[in-house]
XYZ file of C-alpha atoms in Angstrom:
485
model
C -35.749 -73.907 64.007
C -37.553 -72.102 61.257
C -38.537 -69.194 63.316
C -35.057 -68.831 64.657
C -33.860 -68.533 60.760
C -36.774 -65.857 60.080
C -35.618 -63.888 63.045
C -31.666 -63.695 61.939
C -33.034 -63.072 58.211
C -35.473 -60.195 59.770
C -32.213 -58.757 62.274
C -30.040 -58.746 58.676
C -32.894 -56.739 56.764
C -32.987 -54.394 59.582
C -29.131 -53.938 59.437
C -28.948 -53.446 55.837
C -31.551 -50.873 55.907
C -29.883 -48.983 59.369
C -26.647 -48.893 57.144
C -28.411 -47.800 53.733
C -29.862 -44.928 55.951
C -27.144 -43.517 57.504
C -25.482 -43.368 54.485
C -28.215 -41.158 52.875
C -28.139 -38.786 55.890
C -24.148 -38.463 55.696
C -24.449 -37.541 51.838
C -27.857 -35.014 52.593
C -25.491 -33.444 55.058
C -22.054 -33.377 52.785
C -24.254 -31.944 50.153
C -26.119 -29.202 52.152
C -23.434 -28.294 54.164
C -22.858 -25.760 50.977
C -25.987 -24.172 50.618
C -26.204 -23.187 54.434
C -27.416 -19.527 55.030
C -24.581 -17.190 55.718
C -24.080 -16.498 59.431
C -22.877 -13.501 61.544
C -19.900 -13.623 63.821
C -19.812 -12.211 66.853
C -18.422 -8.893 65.483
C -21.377 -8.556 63.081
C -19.697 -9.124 59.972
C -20.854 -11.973 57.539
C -18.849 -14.808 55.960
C -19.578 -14.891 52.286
C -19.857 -17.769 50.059
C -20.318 -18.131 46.152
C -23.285 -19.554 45.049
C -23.776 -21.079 41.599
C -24.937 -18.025 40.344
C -22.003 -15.903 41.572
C -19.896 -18.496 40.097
C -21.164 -19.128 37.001
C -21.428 -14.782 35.863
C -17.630 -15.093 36.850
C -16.713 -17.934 34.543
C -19.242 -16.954 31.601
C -18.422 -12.818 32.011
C -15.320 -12.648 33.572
C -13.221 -13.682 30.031
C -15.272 -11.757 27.793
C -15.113 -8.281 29.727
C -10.664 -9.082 29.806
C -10.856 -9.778 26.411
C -12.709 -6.554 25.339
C -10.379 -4.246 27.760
C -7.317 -6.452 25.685
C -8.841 -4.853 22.071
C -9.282 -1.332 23.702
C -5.613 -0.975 24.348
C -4.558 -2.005 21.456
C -6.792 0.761 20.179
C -5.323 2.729 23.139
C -6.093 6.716 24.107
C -9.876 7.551 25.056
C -11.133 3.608 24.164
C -8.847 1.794 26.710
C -9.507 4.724 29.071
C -13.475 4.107 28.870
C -12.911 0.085 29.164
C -11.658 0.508 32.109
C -15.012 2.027 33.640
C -16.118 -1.385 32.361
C -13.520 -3.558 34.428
C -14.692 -1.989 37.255
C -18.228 -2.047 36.225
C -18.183 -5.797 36.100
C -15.823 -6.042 39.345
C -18.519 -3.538 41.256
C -21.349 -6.873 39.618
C -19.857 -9.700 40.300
C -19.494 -8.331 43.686
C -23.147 -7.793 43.968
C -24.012 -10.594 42.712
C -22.026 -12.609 45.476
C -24.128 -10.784 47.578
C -27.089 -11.858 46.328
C -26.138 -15.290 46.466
C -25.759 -15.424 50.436
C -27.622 -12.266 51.770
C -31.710 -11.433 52.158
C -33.016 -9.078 49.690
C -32.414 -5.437 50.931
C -34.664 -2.600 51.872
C -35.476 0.114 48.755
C -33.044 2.364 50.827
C -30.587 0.350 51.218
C -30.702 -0.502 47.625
C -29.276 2.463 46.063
C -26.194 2.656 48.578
C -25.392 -0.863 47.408
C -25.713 -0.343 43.772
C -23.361 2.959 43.917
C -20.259 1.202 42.789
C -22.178 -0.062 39.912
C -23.944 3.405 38.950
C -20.763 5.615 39.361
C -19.082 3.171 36.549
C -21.834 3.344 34.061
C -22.048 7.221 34.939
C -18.562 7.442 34.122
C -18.403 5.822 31.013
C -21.028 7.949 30.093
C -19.364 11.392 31.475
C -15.953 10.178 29.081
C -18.284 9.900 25.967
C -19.957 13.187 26.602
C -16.590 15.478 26.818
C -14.903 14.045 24.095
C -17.959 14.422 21.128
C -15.336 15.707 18.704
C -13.182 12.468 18.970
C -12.622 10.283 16.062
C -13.887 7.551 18.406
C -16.890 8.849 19.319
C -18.501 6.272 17.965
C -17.099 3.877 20.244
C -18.017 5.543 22.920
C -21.055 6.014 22.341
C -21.724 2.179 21.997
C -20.295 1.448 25.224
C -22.383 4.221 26.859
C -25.403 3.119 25.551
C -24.362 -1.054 26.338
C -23.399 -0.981 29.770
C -26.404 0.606 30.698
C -27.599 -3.510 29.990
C -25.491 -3.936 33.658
C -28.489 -1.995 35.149
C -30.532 -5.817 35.154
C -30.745 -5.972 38.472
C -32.701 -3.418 39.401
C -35.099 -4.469 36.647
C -38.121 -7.132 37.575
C -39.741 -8.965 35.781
C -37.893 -8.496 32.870
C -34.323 -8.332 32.993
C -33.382 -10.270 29.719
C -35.900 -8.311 26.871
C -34.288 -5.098 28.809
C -30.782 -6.396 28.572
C -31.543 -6.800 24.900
C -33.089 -3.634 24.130
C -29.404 -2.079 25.381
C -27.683 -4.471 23.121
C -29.363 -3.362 20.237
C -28.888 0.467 21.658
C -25.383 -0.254 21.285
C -25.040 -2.084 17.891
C -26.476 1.300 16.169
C -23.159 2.757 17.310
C -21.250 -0.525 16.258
C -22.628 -0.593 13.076
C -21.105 3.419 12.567
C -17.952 1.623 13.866
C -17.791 -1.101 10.852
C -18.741 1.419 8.277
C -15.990 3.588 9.166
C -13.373 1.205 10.624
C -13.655 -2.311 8.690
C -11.374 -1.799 5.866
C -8.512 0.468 7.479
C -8.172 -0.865 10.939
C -9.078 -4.671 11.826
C -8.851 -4.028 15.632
C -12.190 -2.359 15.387
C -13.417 -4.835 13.613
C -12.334 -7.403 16.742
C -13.406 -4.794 19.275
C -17.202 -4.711 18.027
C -17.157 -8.474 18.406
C -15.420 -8.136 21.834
C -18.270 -5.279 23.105
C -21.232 -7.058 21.628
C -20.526 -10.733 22.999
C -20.277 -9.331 26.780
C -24.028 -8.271 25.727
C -24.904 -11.610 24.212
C -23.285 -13.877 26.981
C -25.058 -11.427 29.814
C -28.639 -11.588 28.632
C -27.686 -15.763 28.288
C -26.424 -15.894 32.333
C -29.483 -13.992 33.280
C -31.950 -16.037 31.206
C -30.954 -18.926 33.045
C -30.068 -18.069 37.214
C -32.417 -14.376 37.123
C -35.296 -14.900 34.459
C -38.145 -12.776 36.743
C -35.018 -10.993 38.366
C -31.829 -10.783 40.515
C -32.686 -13.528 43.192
C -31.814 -13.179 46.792
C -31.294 -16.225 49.184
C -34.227 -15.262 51.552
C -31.942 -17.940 54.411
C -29.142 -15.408 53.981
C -27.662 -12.914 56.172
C -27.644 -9.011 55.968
C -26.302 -7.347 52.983
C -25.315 -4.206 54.024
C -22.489 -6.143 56.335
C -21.446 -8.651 53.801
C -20.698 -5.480 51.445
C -18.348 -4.106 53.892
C -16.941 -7.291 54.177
C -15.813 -7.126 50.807
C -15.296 -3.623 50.911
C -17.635 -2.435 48.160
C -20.305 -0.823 50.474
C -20.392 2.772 49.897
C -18.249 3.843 46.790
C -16.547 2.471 43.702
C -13.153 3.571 42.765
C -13.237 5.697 40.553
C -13.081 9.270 39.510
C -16.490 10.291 39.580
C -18.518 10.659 43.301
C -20.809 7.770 43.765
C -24.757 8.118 43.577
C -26.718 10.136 46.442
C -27.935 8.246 48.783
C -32.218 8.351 49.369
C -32.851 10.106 52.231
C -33.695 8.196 55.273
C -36.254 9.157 58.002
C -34.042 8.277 60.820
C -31.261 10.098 58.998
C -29.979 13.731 60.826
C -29.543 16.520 58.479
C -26.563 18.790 58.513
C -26.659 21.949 60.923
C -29.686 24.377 59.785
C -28.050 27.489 58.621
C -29.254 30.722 60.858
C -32.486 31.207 58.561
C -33.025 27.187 58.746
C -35.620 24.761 60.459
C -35.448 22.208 62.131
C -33.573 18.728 60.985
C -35.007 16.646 58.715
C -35.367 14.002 61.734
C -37.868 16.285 63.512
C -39.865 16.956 60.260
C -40.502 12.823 60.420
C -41.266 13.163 64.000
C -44.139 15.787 63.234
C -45.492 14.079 60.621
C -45.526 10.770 62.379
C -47.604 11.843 64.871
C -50.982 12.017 62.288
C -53.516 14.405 63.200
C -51.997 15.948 66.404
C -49.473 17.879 63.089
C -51.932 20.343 62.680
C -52.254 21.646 66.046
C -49.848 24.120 66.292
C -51.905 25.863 63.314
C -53.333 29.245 63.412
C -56.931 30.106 61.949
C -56.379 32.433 59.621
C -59.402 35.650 59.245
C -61.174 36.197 56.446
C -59.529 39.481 56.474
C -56.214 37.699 55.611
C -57.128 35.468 52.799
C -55.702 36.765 49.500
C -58.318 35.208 47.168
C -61.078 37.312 49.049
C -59.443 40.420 49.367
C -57.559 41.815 45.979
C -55.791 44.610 48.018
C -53.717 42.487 49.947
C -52.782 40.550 46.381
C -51.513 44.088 44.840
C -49.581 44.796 48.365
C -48.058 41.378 48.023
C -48.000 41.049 51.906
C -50.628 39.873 54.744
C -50.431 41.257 58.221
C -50.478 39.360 61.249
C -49.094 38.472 64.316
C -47.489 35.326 63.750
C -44.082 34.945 63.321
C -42.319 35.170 60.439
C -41.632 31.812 58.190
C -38.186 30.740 57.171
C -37.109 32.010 54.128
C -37.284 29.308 51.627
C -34.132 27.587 50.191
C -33.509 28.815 46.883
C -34.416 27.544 43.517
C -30.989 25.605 41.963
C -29.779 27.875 39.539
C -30.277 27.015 35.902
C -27.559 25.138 34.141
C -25.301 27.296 32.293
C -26.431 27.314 28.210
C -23.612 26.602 26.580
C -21.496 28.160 23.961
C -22.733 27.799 20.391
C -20.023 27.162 17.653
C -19.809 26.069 14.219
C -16.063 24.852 12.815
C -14.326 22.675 11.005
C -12.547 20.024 12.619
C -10.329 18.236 10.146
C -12.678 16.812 7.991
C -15.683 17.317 10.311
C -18.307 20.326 10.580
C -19.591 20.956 13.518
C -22.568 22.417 14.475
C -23.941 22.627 18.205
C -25.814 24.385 20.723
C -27.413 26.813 18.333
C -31.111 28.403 19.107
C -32.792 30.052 16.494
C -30.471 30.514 14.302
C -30.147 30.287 10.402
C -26.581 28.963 9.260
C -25.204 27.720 6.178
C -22.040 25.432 5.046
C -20.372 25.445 1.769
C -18.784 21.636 1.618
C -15.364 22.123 -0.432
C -14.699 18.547 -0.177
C -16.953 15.475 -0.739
C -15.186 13.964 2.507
C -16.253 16.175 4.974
C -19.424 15.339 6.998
C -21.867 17.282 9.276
C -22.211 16.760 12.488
C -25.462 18.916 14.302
C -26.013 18.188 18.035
C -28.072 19.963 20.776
C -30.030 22.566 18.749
C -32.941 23.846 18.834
C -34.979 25.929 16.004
C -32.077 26.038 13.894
C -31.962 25.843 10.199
C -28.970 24.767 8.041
C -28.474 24.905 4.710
C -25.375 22.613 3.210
C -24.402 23.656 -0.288
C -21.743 21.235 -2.392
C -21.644 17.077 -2.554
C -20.281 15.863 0.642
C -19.623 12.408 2.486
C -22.601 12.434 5.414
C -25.051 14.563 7.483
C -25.614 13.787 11.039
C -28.445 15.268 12.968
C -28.424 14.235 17.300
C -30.672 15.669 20.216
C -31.947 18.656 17.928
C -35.698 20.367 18.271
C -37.512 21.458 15.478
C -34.692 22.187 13.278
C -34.160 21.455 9.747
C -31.500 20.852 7.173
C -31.221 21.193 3.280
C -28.218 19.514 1.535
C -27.642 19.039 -2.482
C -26.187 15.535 -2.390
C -24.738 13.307 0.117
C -22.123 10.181 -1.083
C -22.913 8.078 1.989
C -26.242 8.905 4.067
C -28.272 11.227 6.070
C -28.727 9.789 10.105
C -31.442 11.023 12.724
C -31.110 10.372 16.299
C -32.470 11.298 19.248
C -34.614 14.432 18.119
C -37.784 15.965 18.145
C -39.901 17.652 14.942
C -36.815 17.928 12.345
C -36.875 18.252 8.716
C -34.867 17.192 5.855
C -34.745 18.325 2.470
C -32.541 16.334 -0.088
C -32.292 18.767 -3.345
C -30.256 16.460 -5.235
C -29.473 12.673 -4.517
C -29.010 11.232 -1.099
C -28.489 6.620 -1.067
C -29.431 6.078 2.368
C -31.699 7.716 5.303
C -31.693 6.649 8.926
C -34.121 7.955 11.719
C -33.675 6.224 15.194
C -35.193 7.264 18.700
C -36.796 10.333 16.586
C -40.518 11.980 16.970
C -41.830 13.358 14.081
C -39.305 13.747 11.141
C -40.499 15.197 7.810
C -38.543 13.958 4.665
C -38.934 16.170 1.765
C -37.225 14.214 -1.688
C -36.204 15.109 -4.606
C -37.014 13.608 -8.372
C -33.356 11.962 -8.594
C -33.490 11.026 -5.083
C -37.414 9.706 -4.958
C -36.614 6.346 -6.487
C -33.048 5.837 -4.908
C -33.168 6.847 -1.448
C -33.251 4.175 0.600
C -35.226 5.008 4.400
C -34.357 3.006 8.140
C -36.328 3.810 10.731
C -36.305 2.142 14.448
C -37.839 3.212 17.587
C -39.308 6.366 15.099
C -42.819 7.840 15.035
C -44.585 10.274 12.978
C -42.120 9.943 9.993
C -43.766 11.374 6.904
C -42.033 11.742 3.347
C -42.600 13.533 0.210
C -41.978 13.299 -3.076
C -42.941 14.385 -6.428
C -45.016 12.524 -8.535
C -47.105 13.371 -11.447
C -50.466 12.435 -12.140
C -52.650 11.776 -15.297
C -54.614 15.457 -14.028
C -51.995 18.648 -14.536
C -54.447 19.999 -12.347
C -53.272 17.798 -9.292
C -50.448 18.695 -7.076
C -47.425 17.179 -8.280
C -46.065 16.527 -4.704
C -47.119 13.657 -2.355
C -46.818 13.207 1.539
C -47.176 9.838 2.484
C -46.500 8.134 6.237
C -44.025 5.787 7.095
C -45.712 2.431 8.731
C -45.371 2.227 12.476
C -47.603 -0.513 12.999
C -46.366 -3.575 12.037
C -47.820 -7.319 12.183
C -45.871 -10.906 13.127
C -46.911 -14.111 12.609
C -44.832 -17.713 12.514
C -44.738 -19.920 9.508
C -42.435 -22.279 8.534
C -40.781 -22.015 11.952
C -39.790 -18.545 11.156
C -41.238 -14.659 11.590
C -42.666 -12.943 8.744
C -43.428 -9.632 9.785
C -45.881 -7.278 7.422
C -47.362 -3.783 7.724
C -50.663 -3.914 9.372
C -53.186 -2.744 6.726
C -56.636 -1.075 8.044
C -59.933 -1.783 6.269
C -63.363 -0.863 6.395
């Protein structure tokens, strides 16, 4: 009797633990059944699916991005125009993204075909800031060309958030222009820097947390160049501007040769795939032919023989058109640009105006009168002397300038500069107050007496570059690395 009991207690164990099991495979298949690699139909395309990364950058990015195009129209003209780039810039991503989520990781040439919605927004952007440098806004242009380059993330590894916020930062110089000018008149800007800078903030956030080492590909998934086409963003985005070249590909024909042409770029592969049997075809050339034995045949510039004569070789790309230099007024607005060894002066009438120099190169301007600001951008050993500036003096983006302050000047700003030389005056020595970030070789002098008349009364002294951080008290305290011995 007690063994029969035992057996119908052992047959209701087993039971209990048949029932517990299948119920752990049906909920490891329910939960699975998600994460399954993306397969091809029978026509070759692919079925794609969002993963948690895909969904999340639409929920955390998405908002932000509508929410910044909202502020640009109410700004309106060139600013909504250029937020647009950016709708379709995050569109062309999110896209990708998707893709990313469900597909393998592609081939380097198939890389650049996929990115080309991506890269012919950010070019745009860029191409709408660049013809409109006279605008009022071109300071908000310029900080959404320099921030959406922060989109390019993934194509970086292993890095993708430090370069995300090295673009942020690119951009706040331009958003901090925007406050100056902007806070007090118009509070639009003021909610459009927010807007710009938290699609930044939120981005580097997202891909801390799904793409730390960089964009990650579901190595189960399916092909990526037919799950782009199935969402039709394969080739090109839409938008004005052409989409990035393609990289050439070995298997690739080239357009018909012209009637001085070779053969196609196919055949060249061919050749050079077959290793050592290339140089066959060859000829030895005499001793009688080689130019650096015979100085005759240098002078006559041609070497006689009897093989046939080489295609003419394509011709070099023409140089790109200098252009025009001008100086004017615009409004309230001097500008200076595209000037080459030149030595121009400005009389400032009102204290108002400001200067703006761009794209010069061994240029020298002198600024007479008390004016508002001096702005110096992608210049080349140049240099500028002012008397006295209500606002500052700002350095970006050049090469080997100097700038001489003969009067007063409150603020000075170098950024992205190598090699500036700062000359100061007496009144401005003690109230000039000097920025620099990403700058090296900034020097400054000043004059400063000494107890010996013989000395010279004017000192040259280097700005810091290299600079020391430590943690205390849970927080960075950052000093100028001092040399000794």
């Amino acid at each position: 009797m007690t063994n029969t009991n035992d057996l119908q207690s052992l047959l209701k164990r087993i039971e209990k633990a048949t029932a517990r099991l299948e119920d752990l495979a049906a909920k490891r298949s329910e939960t699975t059944k998600p994460d399954e690699p993306s397969k091809a139909s029978t026509d070759g395309s692919v079925d794609v699916e969002d993963s948690k990364a895909a969904l999340e950058y639409e929920r955390a990015i998405k908002p932000l991005v509508e929410h910044f195009v909202s502020c640009s129209a109410k700004i309106g003209g060139l600013v909504s125009d250029q937020a647009q780039f950016v709708q379709q810039l995050y569109t062309a991503q999110h896209d990708f993204v998707r893709l990313a989520g469900t597909c393998k990781q592609p081939s380097p040439s198939q890389l650049p075909t996929l990115l080309g919605a991506q890269q012919s927004a950010i070019q745009s952007a860029c191409a709408l800031k660049d013809a409109n440098r006279p605008s009022e806004y071109f300071d908000n242009l310029s900080a959404v060309a320099e921030g959406v380059a922060a989109f390019g993330w993934v194509a970086v590894a292993p890095t993708p958030v430090p370069f995300v916020n090295d673009m942020k930062e690119s951009a706040e110089f331009y958003t901090n222009r925007v406050l100056r000018k902007w806070r007090e008149s118009d509070p639009n800007q003021v909610e459009w820097v927010k807007a710009l800078l938290s699609i930044f903030r939120e981005l580097a956030v997202y891909v801390k947390q799904f793409h730390t080492t960089g964009l990650v590909w579901n190595p189960k998934g399916g092909d990526a160049e037919a799950a782009a086409k199935a969402l039709g963003n394969a080739d090109s985005a839409p938008v004005s501007t052409p989409p990035a070249p393609q990289l050439p590909s070995a298997t690739q024909d080239e357009p018909k040769a012209s009637s001085a042409g070779g053969s196609t770029r196919g055949a060249l592969f061919a050749d050079l795939n077959r290793g050592g049997g290339v140089t066959t075809g060859l000829r030895k050339v005499d001793t009688t032919q080689m130019t650096h034995k015979n100085p005759s045949l240098r002078a006559a510039g041609t070497v006689s023989g009897d093989s046939t004569t080489a295609p003419a070789a394509p011709a070099a790309p023409a140089a790109p058109k200098a252009k025009a230099p001008r100086m004017e007024l615009q409004k309230d607005k001097w500008v200076v640009e595209n000037y080459d060894s030149e030595n121009l002066s400005i009389e400032a009438t009102a204290t108002w105006q400001t200067v703006y120099m761009y794209n010069c190169t061994n240029t020298t301007l002198i600024i007479s009168g008390k004016l508002n600001s001096v702005a110096i951008d992608n210049c080349q050993k140049c240099g500028i002397v002012f008397d006295s500036l209500v606002s500052q003096c700002e350095i970006v983006n050049s090469k080997r300038v100097q700038v001489q302050a003969r009067e007063t000047v409150p603020s000075i700003l170098v950024d992205r500069t190598d090699g500036a030389h700062l000359f100061l005056s007496e009144a401005a020595r003690d109230a000039t107050q000097i920025t620099t970030a990403k700058a090296s070789e900034v020097n400054v002098s000043f004059p400063f007496e000494t107890a010996n008349p013989e000395d010279d009364n004017t000192v040259e002294q280097p700005v810091p570059e290299q600079l020391q951080t430590v943690v205390k008290n849970g927080k960075l305290v950052t000093t100028v690395l001092e040399h000794t011995g």
